[in-house]
Each structure stands twice: as structure tokens, then as C-alpha cells.
mmCIF file of C-alpha atoms in Angstrom:
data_model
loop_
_atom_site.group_PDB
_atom_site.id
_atom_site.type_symbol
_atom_site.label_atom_id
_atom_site.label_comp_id
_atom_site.label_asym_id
_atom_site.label_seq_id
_atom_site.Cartn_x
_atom_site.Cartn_y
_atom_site.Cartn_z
ATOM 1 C CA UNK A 1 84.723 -173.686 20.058
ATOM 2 C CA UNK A 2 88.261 -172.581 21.689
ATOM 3 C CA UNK A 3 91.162 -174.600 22.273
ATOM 4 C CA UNK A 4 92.208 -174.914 26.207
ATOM 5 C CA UNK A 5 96.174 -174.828 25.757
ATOM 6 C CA UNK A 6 97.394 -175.719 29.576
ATOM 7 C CA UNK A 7 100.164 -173.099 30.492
ATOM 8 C CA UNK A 8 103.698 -174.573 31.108
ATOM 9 C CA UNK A 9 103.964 -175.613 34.264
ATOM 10 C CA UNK A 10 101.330 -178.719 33.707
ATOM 11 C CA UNK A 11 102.838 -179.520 30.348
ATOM 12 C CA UNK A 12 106.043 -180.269 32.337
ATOM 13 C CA UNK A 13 104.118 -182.224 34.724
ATOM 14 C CA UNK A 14 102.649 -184.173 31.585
ATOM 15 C CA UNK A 15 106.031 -184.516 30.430
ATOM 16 C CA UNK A 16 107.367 -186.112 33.506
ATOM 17 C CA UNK A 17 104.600 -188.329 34.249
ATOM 18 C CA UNK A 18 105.209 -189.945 30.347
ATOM 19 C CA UNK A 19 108.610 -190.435 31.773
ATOM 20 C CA UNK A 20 107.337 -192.024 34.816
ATOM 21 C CA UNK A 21 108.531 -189.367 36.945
ATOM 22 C CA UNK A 22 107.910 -186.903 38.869
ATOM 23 C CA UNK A 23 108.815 -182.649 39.157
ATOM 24 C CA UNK A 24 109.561 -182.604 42.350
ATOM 25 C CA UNK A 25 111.918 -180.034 42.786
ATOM 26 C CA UNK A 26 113.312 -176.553 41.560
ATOM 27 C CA UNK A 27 116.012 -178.168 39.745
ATOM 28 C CA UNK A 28 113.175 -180.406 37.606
ATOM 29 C CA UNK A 29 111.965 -177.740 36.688
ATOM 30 C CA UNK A 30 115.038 -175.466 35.466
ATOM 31 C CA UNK A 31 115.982 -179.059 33.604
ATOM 32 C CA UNK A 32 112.438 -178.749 31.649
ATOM 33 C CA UNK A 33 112.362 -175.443 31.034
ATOM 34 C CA UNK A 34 116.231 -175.871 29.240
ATOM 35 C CA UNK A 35 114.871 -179.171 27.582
ATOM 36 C CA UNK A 36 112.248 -177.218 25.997
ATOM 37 C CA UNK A 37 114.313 -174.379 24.301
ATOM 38 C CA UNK A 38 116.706 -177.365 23.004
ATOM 39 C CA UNK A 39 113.632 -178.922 21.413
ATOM 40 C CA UNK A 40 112.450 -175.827 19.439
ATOM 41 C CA UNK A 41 115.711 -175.412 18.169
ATOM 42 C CA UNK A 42 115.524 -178.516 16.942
ATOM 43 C CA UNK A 43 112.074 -177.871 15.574
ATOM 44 C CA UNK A 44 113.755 -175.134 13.547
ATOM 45 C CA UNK A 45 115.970 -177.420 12.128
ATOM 46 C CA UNK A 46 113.267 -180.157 10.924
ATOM 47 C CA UNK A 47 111.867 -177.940 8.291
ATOM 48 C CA UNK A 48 109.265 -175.760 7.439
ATOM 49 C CA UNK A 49 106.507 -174.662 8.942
ATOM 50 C CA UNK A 50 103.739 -172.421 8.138
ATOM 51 C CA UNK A 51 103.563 -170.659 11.631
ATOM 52 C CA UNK A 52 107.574 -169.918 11.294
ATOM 53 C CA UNK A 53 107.056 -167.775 8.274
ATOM 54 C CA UNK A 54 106.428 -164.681 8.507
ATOM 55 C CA UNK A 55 106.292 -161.527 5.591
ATOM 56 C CA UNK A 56 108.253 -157.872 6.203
ATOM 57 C CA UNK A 57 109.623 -155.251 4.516
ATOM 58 C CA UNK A 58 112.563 -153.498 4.432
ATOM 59 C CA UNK A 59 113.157 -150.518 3.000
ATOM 60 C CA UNK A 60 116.968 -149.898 0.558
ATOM 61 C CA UNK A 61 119.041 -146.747 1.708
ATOM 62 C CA UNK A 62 120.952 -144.768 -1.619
ATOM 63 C CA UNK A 63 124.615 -146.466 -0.986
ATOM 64 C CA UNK A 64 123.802 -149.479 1.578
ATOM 65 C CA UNK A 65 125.024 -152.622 0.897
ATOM 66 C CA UNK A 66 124.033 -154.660 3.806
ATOM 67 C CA UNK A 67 121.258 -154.806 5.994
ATOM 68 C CA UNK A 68 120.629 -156.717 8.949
ATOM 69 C CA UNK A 69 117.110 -158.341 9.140
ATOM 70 C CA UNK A 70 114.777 -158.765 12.256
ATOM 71 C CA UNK A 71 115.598 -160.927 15.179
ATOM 72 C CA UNK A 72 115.030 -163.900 14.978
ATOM 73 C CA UNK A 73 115.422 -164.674 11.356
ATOM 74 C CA UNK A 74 116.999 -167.875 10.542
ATOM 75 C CA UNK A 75 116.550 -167.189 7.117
ATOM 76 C CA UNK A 76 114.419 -165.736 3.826
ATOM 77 C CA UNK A 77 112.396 -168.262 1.599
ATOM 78 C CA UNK A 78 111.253 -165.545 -0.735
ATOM 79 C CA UNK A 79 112.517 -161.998 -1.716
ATOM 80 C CA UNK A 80 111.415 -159.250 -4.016
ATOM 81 C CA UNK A 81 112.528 -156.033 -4.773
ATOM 82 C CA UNK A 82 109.616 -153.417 -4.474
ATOM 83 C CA UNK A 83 108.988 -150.398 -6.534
ATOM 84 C CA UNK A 84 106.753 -147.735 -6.794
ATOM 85 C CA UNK A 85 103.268 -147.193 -4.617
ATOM 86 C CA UNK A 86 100.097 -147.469 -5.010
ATOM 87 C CA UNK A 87 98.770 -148.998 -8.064
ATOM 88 C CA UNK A 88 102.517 -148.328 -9.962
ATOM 89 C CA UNK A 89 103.567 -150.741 -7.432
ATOM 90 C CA UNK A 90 105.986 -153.207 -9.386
ATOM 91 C CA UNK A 91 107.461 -156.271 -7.431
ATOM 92 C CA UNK A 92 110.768 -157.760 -9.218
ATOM 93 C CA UNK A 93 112.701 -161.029 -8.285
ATOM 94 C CA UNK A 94 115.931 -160.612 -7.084
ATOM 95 C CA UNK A 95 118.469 -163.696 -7.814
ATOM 96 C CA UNK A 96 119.773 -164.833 -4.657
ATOM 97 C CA UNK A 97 123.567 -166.073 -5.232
ATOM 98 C CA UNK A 98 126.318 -167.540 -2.829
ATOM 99 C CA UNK A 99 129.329 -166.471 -1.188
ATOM 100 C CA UNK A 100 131.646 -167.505 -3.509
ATOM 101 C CA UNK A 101 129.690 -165.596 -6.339
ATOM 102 C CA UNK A 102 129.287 -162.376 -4.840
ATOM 103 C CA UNK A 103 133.191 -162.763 -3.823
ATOM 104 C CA UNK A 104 133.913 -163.003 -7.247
ATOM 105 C CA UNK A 105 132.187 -159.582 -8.378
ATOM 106 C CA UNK A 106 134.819 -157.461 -9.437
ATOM 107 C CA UNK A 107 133.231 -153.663 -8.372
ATOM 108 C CA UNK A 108 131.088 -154.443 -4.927
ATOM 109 C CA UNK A 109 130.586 -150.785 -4.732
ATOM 110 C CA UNK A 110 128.969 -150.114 -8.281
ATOM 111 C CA UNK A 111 125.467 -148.557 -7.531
ATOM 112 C CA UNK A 112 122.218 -148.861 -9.260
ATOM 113 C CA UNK A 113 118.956 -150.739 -9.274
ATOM 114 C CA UNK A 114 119.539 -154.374 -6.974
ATOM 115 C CA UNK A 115 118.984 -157.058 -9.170
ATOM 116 C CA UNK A 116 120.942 -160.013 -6.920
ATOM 117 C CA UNK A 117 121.340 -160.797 -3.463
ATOM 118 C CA UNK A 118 123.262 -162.507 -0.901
ATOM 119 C CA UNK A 119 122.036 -163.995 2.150
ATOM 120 C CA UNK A 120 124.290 -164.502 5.163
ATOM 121 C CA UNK A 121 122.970 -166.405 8.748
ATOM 122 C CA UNK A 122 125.815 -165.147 11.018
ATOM 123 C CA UNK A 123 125.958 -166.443 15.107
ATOM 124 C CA UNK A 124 124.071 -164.193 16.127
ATOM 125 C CA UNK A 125 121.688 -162.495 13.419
ATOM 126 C CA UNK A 126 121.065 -162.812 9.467
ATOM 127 C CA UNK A 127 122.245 -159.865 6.808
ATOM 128 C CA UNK A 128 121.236 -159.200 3.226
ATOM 129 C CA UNK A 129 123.421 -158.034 0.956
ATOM 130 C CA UNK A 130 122.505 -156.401 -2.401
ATOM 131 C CA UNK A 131 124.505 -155.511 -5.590
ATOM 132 C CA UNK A 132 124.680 -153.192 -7.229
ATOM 133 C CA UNK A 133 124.406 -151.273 -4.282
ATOM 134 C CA UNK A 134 120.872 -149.367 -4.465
ATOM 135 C CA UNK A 135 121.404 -145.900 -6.095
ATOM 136 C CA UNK A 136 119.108 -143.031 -5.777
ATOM 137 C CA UNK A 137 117.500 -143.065 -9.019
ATOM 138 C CA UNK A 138 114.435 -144.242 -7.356
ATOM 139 C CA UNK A 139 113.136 -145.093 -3.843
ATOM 140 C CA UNK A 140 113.218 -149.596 -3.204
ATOM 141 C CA UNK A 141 112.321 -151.582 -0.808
ATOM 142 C CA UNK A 142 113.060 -155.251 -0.150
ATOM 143 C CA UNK A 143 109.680 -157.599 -0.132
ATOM 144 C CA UNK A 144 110.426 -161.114 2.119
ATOM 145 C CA UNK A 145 109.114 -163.732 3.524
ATOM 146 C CA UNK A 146 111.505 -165.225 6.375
ATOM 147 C CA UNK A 147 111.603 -168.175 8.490
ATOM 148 C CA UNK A 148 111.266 -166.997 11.861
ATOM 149 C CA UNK A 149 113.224 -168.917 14.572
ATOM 150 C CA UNK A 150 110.214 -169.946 16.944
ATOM 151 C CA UNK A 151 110.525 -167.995 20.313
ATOM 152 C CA UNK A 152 111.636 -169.484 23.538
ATOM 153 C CA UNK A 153 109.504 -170.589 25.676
ATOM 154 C CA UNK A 154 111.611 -170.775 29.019
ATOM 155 C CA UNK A 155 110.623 -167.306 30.793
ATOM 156 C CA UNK A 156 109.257 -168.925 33.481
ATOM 157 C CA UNK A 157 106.769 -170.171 35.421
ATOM 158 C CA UNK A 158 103.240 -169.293 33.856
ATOM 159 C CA UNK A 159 104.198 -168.130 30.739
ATOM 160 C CA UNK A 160 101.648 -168.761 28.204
ATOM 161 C CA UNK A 161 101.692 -171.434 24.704
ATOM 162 C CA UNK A 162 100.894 -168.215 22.223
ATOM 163 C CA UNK A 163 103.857 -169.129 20.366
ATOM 164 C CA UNK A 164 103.082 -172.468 19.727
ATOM 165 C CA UNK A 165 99.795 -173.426 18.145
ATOM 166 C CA UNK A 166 97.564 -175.905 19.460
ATOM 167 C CA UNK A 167 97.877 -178.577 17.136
ATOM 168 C CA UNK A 168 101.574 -178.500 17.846
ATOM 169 C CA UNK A 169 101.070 -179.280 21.525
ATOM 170 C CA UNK A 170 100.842 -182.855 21.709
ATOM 171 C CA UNK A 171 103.818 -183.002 19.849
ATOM 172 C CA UNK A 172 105.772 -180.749 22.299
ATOM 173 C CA UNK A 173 104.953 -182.958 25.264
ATOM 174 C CA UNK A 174 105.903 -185.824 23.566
ATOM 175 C CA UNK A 175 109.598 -184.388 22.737
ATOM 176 C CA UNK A 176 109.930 -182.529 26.500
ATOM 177 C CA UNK A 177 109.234 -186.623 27.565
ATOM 178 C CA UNK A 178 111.653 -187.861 25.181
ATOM 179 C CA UNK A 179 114.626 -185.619 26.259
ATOM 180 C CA UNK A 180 113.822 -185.794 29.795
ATOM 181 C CA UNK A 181 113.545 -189.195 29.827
ATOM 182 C CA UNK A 182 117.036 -188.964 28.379
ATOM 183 C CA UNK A 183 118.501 -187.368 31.153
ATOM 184 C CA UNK A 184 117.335 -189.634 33.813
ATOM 185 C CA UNK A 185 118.873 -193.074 34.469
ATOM 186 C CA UNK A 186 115.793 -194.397 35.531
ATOM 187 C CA UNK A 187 113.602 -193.931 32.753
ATOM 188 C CA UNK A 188 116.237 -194.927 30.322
ATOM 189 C CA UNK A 189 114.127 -197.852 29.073
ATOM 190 C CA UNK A 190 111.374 -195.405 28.146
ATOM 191 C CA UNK A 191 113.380 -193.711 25.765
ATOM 192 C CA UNK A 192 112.556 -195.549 22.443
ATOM 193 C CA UNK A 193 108.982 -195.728 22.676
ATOM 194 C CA UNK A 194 109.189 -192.103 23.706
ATOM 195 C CA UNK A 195 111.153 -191.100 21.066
ATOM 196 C CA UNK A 196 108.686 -192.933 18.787
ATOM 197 C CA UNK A 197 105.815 -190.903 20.043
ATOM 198 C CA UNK A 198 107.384 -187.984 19.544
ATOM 199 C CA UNK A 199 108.022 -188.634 15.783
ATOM 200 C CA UNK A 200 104.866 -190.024 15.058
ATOM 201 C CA UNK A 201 103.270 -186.449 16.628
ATOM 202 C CA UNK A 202 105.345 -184.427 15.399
ATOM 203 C CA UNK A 203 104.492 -185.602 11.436
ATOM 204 C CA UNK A 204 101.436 -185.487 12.392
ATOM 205 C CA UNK A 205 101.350 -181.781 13.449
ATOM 206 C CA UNK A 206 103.587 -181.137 10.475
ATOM 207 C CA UNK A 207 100.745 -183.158 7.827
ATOM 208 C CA UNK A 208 98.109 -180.562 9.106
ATOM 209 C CA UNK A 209 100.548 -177.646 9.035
ATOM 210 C CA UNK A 210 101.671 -178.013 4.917
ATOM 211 C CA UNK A 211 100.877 -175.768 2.016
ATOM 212 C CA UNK A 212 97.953 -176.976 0.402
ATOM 213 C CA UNK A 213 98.108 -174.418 -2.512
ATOM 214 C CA UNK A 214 97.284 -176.015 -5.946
ATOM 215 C CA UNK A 215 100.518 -177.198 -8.324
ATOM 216 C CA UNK A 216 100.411 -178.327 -11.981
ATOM 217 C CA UNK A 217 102.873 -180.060 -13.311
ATOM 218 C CA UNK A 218 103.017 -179.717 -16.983
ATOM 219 C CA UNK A 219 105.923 -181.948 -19.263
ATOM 220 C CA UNK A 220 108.027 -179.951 -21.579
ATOM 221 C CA UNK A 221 107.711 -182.010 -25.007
ATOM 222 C CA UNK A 222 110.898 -181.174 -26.705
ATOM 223 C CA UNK A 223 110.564 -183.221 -30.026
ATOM 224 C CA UNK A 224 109.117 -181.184 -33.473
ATOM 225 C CA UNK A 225 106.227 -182.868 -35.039
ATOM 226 C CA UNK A 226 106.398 -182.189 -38.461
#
């Protein structure tokens, strides 16, 4: 059975009525439409989820240090360095190290096969850097996973919820609510239980949306029997 997403415009309505108001003109509308960017920007900032990830490659030039990465990328959660094709196809981990540790490498521009890499989220994009720089010896390419900034949803009037899966939905209504009801004097007592809602959507969104992959945990016994 398929999921009937309502397009923008009545979510805002939604929104407004929890706020016991009402979108009544153009202006209530350019306010939701900014509220709503500012809330998936915050959404970004609460953590993981699985719809945010996303895999890519990116294949290593002979003497290229850096490399920017797709728009959009906040940053990567897991990267390889790829090999070979076909069945010879070998993926290796690279070691991901800080600022102040690639700083401290004496020769940035010796060249060979990448074995660490450092990440840098600039303003406005997100660069890899790799050392030793990749040499020609062979052809590599750079396996990731990234965490993918979810898009904006403010183009407009009827533009559609594809970027935001259903089970997410309740809890964007709930937040557009919350921060409109923060911008209006006289729904100001509505703000808590608003807020509230929001939260308790949101984790519950987030619950259905977690990695359910198998983990062991296995304890290290350190002591010799003899």
C-alpha cells in the first residue's frame, strides 16, 4: 500500500494550525518556507541517519593531493582506497588523521600508494586530502560513504516531500510548529508542549531509522592460565 505524503503547502497549513494560527498571507508563507530549511539543518546536526548516507566513488589522479567531494557532503563516515577491477578488486582502509597530524608531515609532496587521509568540511564544501600523494604505479580510486546534508526543501510552492521519507513527516510538522510558534507572540505559550512533540517524533522517526546490523561483543581475557 503507498504512503500519501501531502506536498508543502498543507504541511505549512498543519504547521500553523498546531500553532493555533493561521497562513494567511505571502509573508506566512516565506516565514515557513525559511523555518523549514533552519530545521533540516538542524536535523543534520542531531546525528545520523540512514537516508543521509549515501556511497560514491572517486577516482585518485597521479600527483593530486586534494579533492573536493560532491555537494552537499557534510562529511565521510567510511573510506577505502580501491584497487584493481574485476575480481582483483582489493579494497584497503585508509587511516583518517587530523589537521595537526598531517601539518606535521615533513614531505607533503612525497608520492606513492595513499595509505592516510585528511578530511576537511570548509564553508562552503568538504575536501579530501591524501598522502603520499597517489603516484602512477597503479590506477586508485577512493571508496566512501558520506553523510549527505539533506536537501532544502524551500523551492516553492508545490514542491514535492521526495527528500524526506515518510516516516520522517510527522516529525517535520511537529518542528515547522515548534519554530513558528516561536516567532509569534501569540502562540508563545504553545511553545513547550510543541517543542515536546517535536522531540518525542523526532526519536521516534530516528528509533525506526537505526542500523539494525548484528554486533558481538566479545571480552579480551588478558590473564595466562597455566
Amino acid at each position: 500500500m503507498s504512503v500519501i505524503v501531502p506536498d508543502l503547502p498543507e504541511l505549512f497549513e498543519e504547521a500553523f494550525e498546531r500553532a493555533g494560527l493561521e497562513m494567511r498571507s505571502g509573508y506566512d508563507l516565506k516565514t515557513a518556507r525559511r523555518s523549514l530549511n533552519l530545521l533540516t539543518l538542524e536535523w543534520a546536526n542531531r546525528g545520523l541517519n540512514l537516508f543521509t548516507i549515501e556511497g560514491g566513488t572517486l577516482p585518485l589522479v597521479a600527483g593530486t593531493t586534494t579533492y573536493t567531494l560532491p555537494t552537499g557532503t557534510i562529511d565521510i563516515i567510511e573510506h577505502q582506497l580501491r584497487t584493481g577491477t574485476g575480481t582483483a578488486q582489493v579494497d584497503t582502509a585508509l587511516e583518517r588523521i587530523s589537521v595537526s597530524t598531517y601539518a606535521q608531515q615533513t614531505n607533503k609532496q612525497i608520492t606513492g600508494r595513499p595509505t592516510q587521509v585528511f578530511v576537511q568540511r570548509l564553508p562552503t564544501s568538504t575536501t579530501v586530502t591524501f598522502w603520499p600523494t597517489p603516484d602512477n604505479s597503479q590506477s586508485y580510486t577512493l571508496s566512501y560513504y558520506r553523510l549527505k546534508g539533506i536537501d532544502g526543501l524551500a523551492s516553492g510552492v508545490g514542491a514535492d516531500m521526495t527528500s524526506v521519507p515518510p516516516r520522517f513527516v510527522p516529525a517535520l510538522v511537529a518542528g515547522l510548529a515548534y519554530y513558528i510558534a516561536m516567532k509569534k507572540p501569540e502562540a508563545i505559550q504553545r511553545v513547550l508542549p510543541l517543542k515536546q512533540i517535536y522531540d518525542e517524533q523526532f526519536e521516534l522517526a530516528a528509533g525506526e531509522d537505526r542500523d539494525r546490523s548484528s554486533v558481538s561483543f566479545v571480552p579480551f581475557n588478558t590473564m595466562m592460565l597455566g
